[in-house]
Short mmCIF file of C-alpha atoms and ligand atoms in Angstrom, two decimals:
data_model
loop_
_atom_site.label_atom_id
_atom_site.label_comp_id
_atom_site.label_asym_id
_atom_site.label_seq_id
_atom_site.Cartn_x
_atom_site.Cartn_y
_atom_site.Cartn_z
CA MET A 204 13.81 -76.06 29.52
CA ASN A 205 15.62 -79.15 28.18
CA LYS A 206 19.13 -79.31 29.62
CA LYS A 207 21.52 -82.03 28.45
CA LEU A 208 23.76 -83.51 31.13
CA ASN A 209 26.73 -81.20 31.74
CA PRO A 210 29.93 -83.31 31.52
CA ALA A 211 31.65 -81.06 34.10
CA LEU A 212 28.87 -81.72 36.61
CA LEU A 213 29.31 -85.45 36.05
CA LYS A 214 33.09 -85.17 36.57
CA ILE A 215 32.69 -83.27 39.84
CA VAL A 216 30.11 -85.71 41.20
CA ASN A 217 32.32 -88.65 40.23
CA ARG A 218 35.24 -87.07 42.15
CA LEU A 219 33.07 -86.41 45.20
CA ARG A 220 31.49 -89.83 45.16
CA ASP A 221 33.97 -91.30 47.62
CA GLY A 222 32.37 -89.27 50.43
CA ASN A 223 35.67 -87.54 51.33
CA TYR A 224 36.38 -83.82 51.35
CA HIS A 225 37.94 -82.42 48.16
CA HIS A 226 39.42 -78.94 47.91
CA GLY A 227 37.90 -76.69 45.26
CA LYS A 228 41.40 -76.20 43.86
CA THR A 229 42.15 -79.91 43.39
CA LEU A 230 38.66 -80.51 42.03
CA GLY A 231 39.30 -77.76 39.49
CA GLU A 232 42.66 -79.25 38.52
CA THR A 233 41.43 -82.82 38.10
CA CYS A 234 38.23 -81.79 36.32
CA LYS A 235 39.94 -79.07 34.24
CA LEU A 236 37.74 -76.30 35.58
CA THR A 237 38.47 -72.81 36.85
CA PRO A 238 37.67 -72.12 40.54
CA SER A 239 34.57 -70.21 39.47
CA GLY A 240 33.62 -73.14 37.20
CA VAL A 241 33.79 -75.47 40.23
CA TRP A 242 31.80 -73.00 42.31
CA ARG A 243 29.07 -72.73 39.66
CA ILE A 244 28.68 -76.50 39.56
CA VAL A 245 28.56 -76.74 43.33
CA GLN A 246 25.81 -74.09 43.35
CA LYS A 247 23.93 -75.98 40.62
CA LEU A 248 24.07 -79.22 42.62
CA LYS A 249 22.78 -77.40 45.70
CA GLN A 250 19.95 -75.90 43.61
CA TYR A 251 19.03 -79.42 42.51
CA GLY A 252 18.69 -80.32 46.17
CA VAL A 253 21.85 -82.44 46.43
CA ALA A 254 23.12 -82.50 50.02
CA LEU A 255 26.63 -81.13 49.64
CA GLU A 256 28.74 -80.19 52.63
CA SER A 257 31.36 -77.48 52.35
CA LEU A 258 34.08 -76.42 54.81
CA GLN A 259 36.39 -73.56 53.98
CA ALA A 260 39.48 -75.45 55.14
CA LYS A 261 38.60 -78.83 53.62
CA GLY A 262 36.49 -78.20 50.53
CA TYR A 263 33.38 -80.14 49.52
CA ARG A 264 31.97 -83.55 50.27
CA LEU A 265 28.90 -85.63 49.49
CA PRO A 266 27.57 -87.14 52.72
CA GLU A 267 25.19 -89.44 50.81
CA PRO A 268 26.02 -91.78 47.91
CA LEU A 269 25.34 -90.33 44.48
CA ILE A 270 25.82 -92.07 41.14
CA LEU A 271 24.63 -90.13 38.11
CA LEU A 272 23.27 -91.69 34.94
CA GLU A 273 25.81 -92.23 32.16
CA LYS A 274 24.97 -93.31 28.64
CA ASN A 275 28.13 -95.38 28.28
CA LYS A 276 27.47 -97.31 31.46
CA ILE A 277 23.90 -98.07 30.37
CA LYS A 278 25.05 -99.14 26.90
CA ALA A 279 27.74 -101.40 28.36
CA GLN A 280 25.19 -103.05 30.66
CA LEU A 281 22.76 -103.51 27.77
CA LYS A 282 25.49 -105.19 25.72
CA GLN A 283 26.26 -107.54 28.56
CA LEU A 284 22.58 -108.47 28.92
CA ALA A 285 22.30 -108.96 25.16
CA PHE A 286 25.31 -111.28 25.28
CA SER A 287 23.97 -113.38 28.15
CA THR A 288 20.51 -113.73 26.57
CA LYS A 289 21.74 -113.86 22.93
CA THR A 290 19.16 -111.22 21.96
CA ASP A 291 20.57 -107.91 20.84
CA ILE A 292 17.27 -106.08 20.79
CA SER A 293 18.80 -102.83 22.00
CA ALA A 294 21.37 -102.51 19.16
CA LYS A 295 19.32 -99.82 17.38
CA LEU A 296 18.32 -98.00 20.56
CA GLN A 297 19.15 -94.31 20.70
CA ILE A 298 19.68 -92.92 24.21
CA GLU A 299 19.05 -89.27 25.07
CA LEU A 300 20.05 -88.18 28.56
CA PHE A 301 19.03 -84.90 30.22
CA GLU A 302 20.12 -83.21 33.41
CA SER A 303 16.71 -81.58 33.62
CA ILE A 304 13.65 -81.61 31.37
CA PRO A 305 9.96 -80.75 31.83
CA SER A 306 8.84 -84.33 31.03
CA THR A 307 10.56 -87.20 29.21
CA ASN A 308 7.19 -88.27 27.73
CA THR A 309 6.44 -84.80 26.40
CA TYR A 310 9.93 -84.55 24.89
CA LEU A 311 9.47 -87.72 22.82
CA LYS A 312 6.21 -86.43 21.32
CA THR A 313 8.26 -84.16 19.07
CA LYS A 314 10.73 -86.83 17.94
CA PRO A 315 10.77 -88.80 14.66
CA ALA A 316 9.66 -92.42 14.93
CA LYS A 317 12.98 -94.04 15.80
CA LEU A 318 13.56 -96.41 18.66
CA THR A 319 14.60 -93.84 21.27
CA VAL A 320 14.79 -93.74 25.03
CA CYS A 321 14.77 -90.46 26.91
CA LEU A 322 16.16 -90.42 30.45
CA ALA A 323 16.35 -87.51 32.82
CA GLU A 324 17.93 -86.78 36.18
CA GLN A 325 15.10 -84.39 36.99
CA GLN A 326 11.66 -83.60 35.58
CA THR A 327 10.18 -80.21 36.33
CA GLN A 328 6.72 -81.12 34.99
CA GLY A 329 6.68 -84.91 35.39
CA ARG A 330 3.22 -86.26 34.60
CA GLY A 331 1.31 -89.19 36.04
CA ARG A 332 -1.98 -90.65 34.86
CA LEU A 333 -5.16 -88.58 35.11
CA ASN A 334 -3.12 -85.38 34.87
CA ARG A 335 -1.50 -85.99 38.23
CA GLU A 336 1.94 -84.61 38.94
CA TRP A 337 4.83 -87.12 39.09
CA TYR A 338 7.33 -85.93 41.67
CA SER A 339 10.77 -86.20 40.02
CA PRO A 340 13.62 -85.04 42.29
CA PHE A 341 17.15 -84.79 40.87
CA ALA A 342 19.21 -88.00 40.54
CA GLN A 343 17.11 -90.06 42.93
CA ASN A 344 14.74 -92.11 40.80
CA ILE A 345 14.25 -93.34 37.25
CA TYR A 346 12.31 -91.18 34.80
CA LEU A 347 12.40 -93.08 31.54
CA SER A 348 10.37 -92.83 28.34
CA LEU A 349 10.63 -95.10 25.33
CA LEU A 350 9.42 -94.29 21.83
CA TYR A 351 8.24 -97.38 19.95
CA SER A 352 6.14 -98.02 16.81
CA PHE A 353 3.38 -100.58 16.41
CA GLU A 354 1.45 -101.76 13.36
CA LYS A 355 -1.65 -102.69 15.29
CA GLU A 356 -5.21 -101.52 15.83
CA VAL A 357 -5.37 -99.09 18.73
CA SER A 358 -7.77 -101.48 20.51
CA GLU A 359 -5.03 -104.14 20.47
CA LEU A 360 -2.74 -101.87 22.48
CA ALA A 361 -4.75 -102.18 25.72
CA GLY A 362 -2.31 -104.78 27.06
CA LEU A 363 0.67 -102.49 26.63
CA SER A 364 0.62 -101.03 30.14
CA LEU A 365 0.42 -104.55 31.61
CA VAL A 366 3.33 -105.75 29.46
CA THR A 367 5.27 -102.69 30.67
CA SER A 368 4.57 -103.40 34.35
CA LEU A 369 5.66 -107.01 33.84
CA ALA A 370 8.98 -105.78 32.42
CA VAL A 371 9.44 -103.55 35.48
CA LEU A 372 8.73 -106.57 37.66
CA LYS A 373 11.35 -108.69 35.88
CA ALA A 374 13.94 -105.95 36.31
CA LEU A 375 13.09 -105.70 40.02
CA HIS A 376 13.25 -109.46 40.55
CA SER A 377 16.65 -109.51 38.81
CA LEU A 378 17.91 -107.08 41.48
CA GLY A 379 16.69 -109.30 44.27
CA VAL A 380 13.34 -107.69 45.11
CA ASP A 381 11.28 -110.46 46.69
CA GLU A 382 7.85 -111.83 45.89
CA GLN A 383 6.17 -109.06 47.91
CA VAL A 384 6.19 -106.95 44.75
CA PHE A 385 2.87 -106.91 42.86
CA VAL A 386 1.35 -105.46 39.73
CA LYS A 387 -1.91 -103.56 40.01
CA TRP A 388 -4.08 -103.25 36.92
CA PRO A 389 -3.52 -101.44 34.69
CA ASN A 390 -0.22 -99.66 35.23
CA ASP A 391 1.14 -99.78 38.78
CA VAL A 392 3.76 -101.73 40.68
CA TYR A 393 3.22 -101.99 44.44
CA TYR A 394 5.27 -103.27 47.35
CA ASP A 395 3.80 -103.60 50.82
CA ASN A 396 0.68 -101.71 49.66
CA LYS A 397 2.81 -98.74 48.65
CA LYS A 398 3.47 -97.51 45.15
CA LEU A 399 6.92 -98.33 43.76
CA ALA A 400 6.44 -97.59 40.06
CA GLY A 401 3.87 -96.43 37.54
CA SER A 402 3.67 -96.03 33.81
CA LEU A 403 2.07 -93.46 31.55
CA ILE A 404 1.41 -94.67 28.01
CA GLU A 405 0.60 -92.19 25.29
CA ILE A 406 -0.40 -93.24 21.80
CA GLN A 407 -0.33 -91.10 18.67
CA PRO A 408 -0.99 -92.04 15.02
CA GLU A 409 2.15 -92.13 12.88
CA GLY A 410 0.66 -93.13 9.52
CA PRO A 411 -2.03 -95.46 8.17
CA GLY A 412 -2.27 -98.40 10.58
CA VAL A 413 0.87 -97.38 12.45
CA PHE A 414 0.95 -95.98 15.97
CA GLN A 415 3.75 -94.37 17.87
CA VAL A 416 3.64 -95.18 21.54
CA ILE A 417 5.46 -93.38 24.29
CA ILE A 418 5.95 -95.59 27.30
CA GLY A 419 6.88 -93.50 30.33
CA ILE A 420 8.06 -95.24 33.49
CA GLY A 421 8.59 -93.63 36.85
CA LEU A 422 10.32 -95.87 39.38
CA ASN A 423 11.22 -94.81 42.92
CA VAL A 424 14.82 -95.90 43.39
CA ASN A 425 16.88 -94.03 45.99
CA MET A 426 14.29 -91.56 47.31
CA VAL A 427 14.00 -91.92 51.08
CA GLU A 428 12.42 -88.62 52.01
CA ASP A 429 9.46 -86.89 50.52
CA ASN A 430 9.83 -83.12 50.79
CA HIS A 431 6.89 -82.74 48.55
CA SER A 432 4.07 -84.65 50.24
CA VAL A 433 3.37 -87.12 47.45
CA SER A 434 -0.36 -87.71 47.52
CA GLN A 435 -0.26 -91.50 47.90
CA PRO A 436 1.73 -93.97 50.04
CA TRP A 437 5.02 -94.73 48.27
CA ILE A 438 8.11 -96.83 48.69
CA SER A 439 11.52 -96.91 46.99
CA LEU A 440 13.97 -99.66 46.15
CA ARG A 441 16.45 -98.25 48.64
CA LYS A 442 13.85 -98.63 51.37
CA ILE A 443 13.10 -102.19 50.26
CA LEU A 444 16.67 -103.40 49.73
CA GLY A 445 18.27 -101.27 52.44
CA THR A 446 21.01 -100.18 50.06
CA TYR A 447 21.77 -97.47 47.49
CA VAL A 448 21.00 -98.66 43.95
CA ASP A 449 23.04 -97.76 40.85
CA ARG A 450 20.35 -96.53 38.44
CA ASN A 451 22.56 -97.26 35.42
CA ILE A 452 22.29 -100.99 36.08
CA LEU A 453 18.58 -100.75 36.74
CA CYS A 454 17.89 -98.61 33.63
CA ALA A 455 19.67 -101.18 31.46
CA ARG A 456 17.65 -104.04 32.95
CA LEU A 457 14.40 -102.13 32.58
CA LEU A 458 15.14 -101.39 28.95
CA HIS A 459 16.28 -104.93 28.25
CA TYR A 460 13.14 -106.56 29.64
CA LEU A 461 10.87 -103.87 28.22
CA LEU A 462 12.25 -104.32 24.70
CA LEU A 463 12.00 -108.11 24.99
CA ASN A 464 8.37 -107.86 26.14
CA LEU A 465 7.48 -105.35 23.43
CA GLU A 466 8.95 -107.56 20.69
CA GLN A 467 6.85 -110.47 21.90
CA PHE A 468 3.74 -108.32 22.33
CA LYS A 469 4.23 -107.01 18.78
CA THR A 470 4.09 -110.47 17.26
CA GLU A 471 1.98 -112.50 19.71
CA GLY A 472 -0.26 -109.95 21.44
CA PHE A 473 -1.04 -110.03 25.18
CA ALA A 474 -2.12 -113.69 25.55
CA PRO A 475 1.38 -115.09 26.36
CA PHE A 476 1.68 -112.61 29.25
CA ALA A 477 -1.64 -113.40 30.93
CA GLN A 478 -0.28 -116.17 33.19
CA ALA A 479 2.62 -114.04 34.43
CA TRP A 480 0.18 -111.22 35.17
CA MET A 481 -2.14 -113.46 37.20
CA ARG A 482 0.79 -114.73 39.28
CA SER A 483 1.73 -111.22 40.45
CA ASP A 484 -1.62 -109.46 40.40
CA CYS A 485 -2.73 -107.87 43.67
CA LEU A 486 -6.36 -107.36 42.58
CA ASN A 487 -7.36 -110.90 41.69
CA HIS A 488 -10.29 -112.24 43.76
CA LYS A 489 -10.72 -108.88 45.49
CA THR A 490 -13.69 -106.55 45.46
CA VAL A 491 -12.68 -103.32 43.78
CA THR A 492 -14.09 -100.14 42.37
CA ILE A 493 -13.14 -99.03 38.92
CA LYS A 494 -13.44 -95.42 37.87
CA ASN A 495 -13.33 -94.35 34.28
CA VAL A 496 -14.39 -91.21 32.46
CA ASN A 497 -18.08 -91.31 33.30
CA GLU A 498 -18.73 -94.16 35.70
CA LYS A 499 -17.66 -95.70 38.98
CA ILE A 500 -18.44 -99.39 39.27
CA GLN A 501 -17.95 -101.99 41.97
CA GLY A 502 -17.21 -105.63 41.25
CA TYR A 503 -15.31 -108.77 42.10
CA VAL A 504 -12.09 -109.34 40.10
CA MET A 505 -12.17 -112.49 37.96
CA GLY A 506 -8.71 -111.93 36.47
CA ILE A 507 -7.99 -110.57 33.02
CA ASN A 508 -8.75 -111.75 29.50
CA ASP A 509 -6.34 -112.37 26.61
CA GLN A 510 -6.38 -108.69 25.66
CA GLY A 511 -5.37 -107.59 29.15
CA HIS A 512 -8.86 -106.26 29.99
CA LEU A 513 -9.91 -106.46 33.64
CA LEU A 514 -12.81 -108.86 34.23
CA LEU A 515 -15.27 -107.81 36.93
CA LYS A 516 -18.23 -109.78 38.22
CA LEU A 517 -20.92 -107.18 38.85
CA ALA A 518 -23.70 -107.19 41.45
CA ASN A 519 -26.15 -108.61 38.88
CA GLY A 520 -23.82 -111.58 38.25
CA ASN A 521 -22.73 -110.40 34.79
CA ILE A 522 -19.04 -110.36 33.94
CA ARG A 523 -17.85 -107.21 32.26
CA ALA A 524 -14.45 -106.50 30.68
CA PHE A 525 -12.80 -103.11 31.20
CA SER A 526 -10.03 -101.84 28.92
CA ALA A 527 -9.17 -98.74 30.98
CA GLY A 528 -9.82 -97.15 34.35
CA GLU A 529 -8.48 -96.47 37.80
CA THR A 530 -8.88 -99.32 40.28
CA SER A 531 -8.94 -99.36 44.07
CA ILE A 532 -9.45 -102.26 46.44
CA LEU A 533 -12.45 -102.07 48.78
CA ARG A 534 -11.35 -102.81 52.32
C1 BTN B 1377 1.37 -92.97 37.13
O1 BTN B 1377 1.52 -93.91 37.91
O2 BTN B 1377 0.48 -92.13 37.30
C2 BTN B 1377 2.29 -92.86 35.95
C3 BTN B 1377 3.60 -92.21 36.29
C4 BTN B 1377 4.51 -92.06 35.10
C5 BTN B 1377 5.70 -91.18 35.39
C6 BTN B 1377 6.71 -91.25 34.29
S1 BTN B 1377 8.27 -90.56 34.74
C7 BTN B 1377 8.81 -90.67 33.10
C8 BTN B 1377 7.64 -90.25 32.22
N1 BTN B 1377 7.59 -88.81 32.08
C9 BTN B 1377 6.50 -88.28 32.62
O3 BTN B 1377 6.22 -87.07 32.64
N2 BTN B 1377 5.76 -89.24 33.19
C10 BTN B 1377 6.34 -90.55 32.98
#
């Protein structure tokens, strides 16, 4: 079920954010809620897995930092970025924010072709590539999907996932993440051999020669525990930086760099991004296997071409370009 962010839930969290105890009565007064209204929200937060302490004599407190997403904060940050770079690419961007949704990518499939971003605090059916589940706990990470239109051949869109990962990288560098962060062809961002972010790109025809793309990004931000046994080694920004990260700031930066990259990709294609990719690529000059629908091939990575295809030197000495597939490094 799609559930828009409840303003009362936001008010309560913003009151509790200081980490002190607040009586239910004073919370109700300041947030204009009845005692049962406060109680319902507290129960909802607990259901979402938020650690919330309650003492009859003292009220409620949040032992861990918690900053929820807010459209206005993201818009203000985007404006500031637009001002400092003199590029107001986000002026037409529509933001839709959900408390809980099955999947932000799936949601945008039903939307008209307008520049729209869908953000959610929780996904109940978050999807990764190859039909994998994308674990999406409440208010911990970024689950972001952007709807964007391209007048291009579908074959020209192969570089899109690389351009997306490069935007994620720029946003991470802008927050002080060091050079240990790498892109992994075609859609992953890794730190210390652990997955930090991934993207899921879905393309659907919109009209003759026009494609609607949905660019879904999952980025581990404040998650420190995995109650879900995620199937692969992962890391979060909080683990890397050693501090809680305000996702509003990060969302704005992600969107800013993503929109800038998409504008350039729209007009100039992938070629201008190739150098940046090579600089941060963790596969280059490694022996890898690539798996796609019906084959599994081993080869030595010779970089990428101007379309963003992975170039592999095969056992017979031939170099073959791959436009899609799942790569893993051979140790
Ligand atoms: C992957 O690495 O396998 C891709 C992960 C993509 C996850 C994001 S979270 C936002 C968007 N909504 C989804 O259901 N999936 C993408």
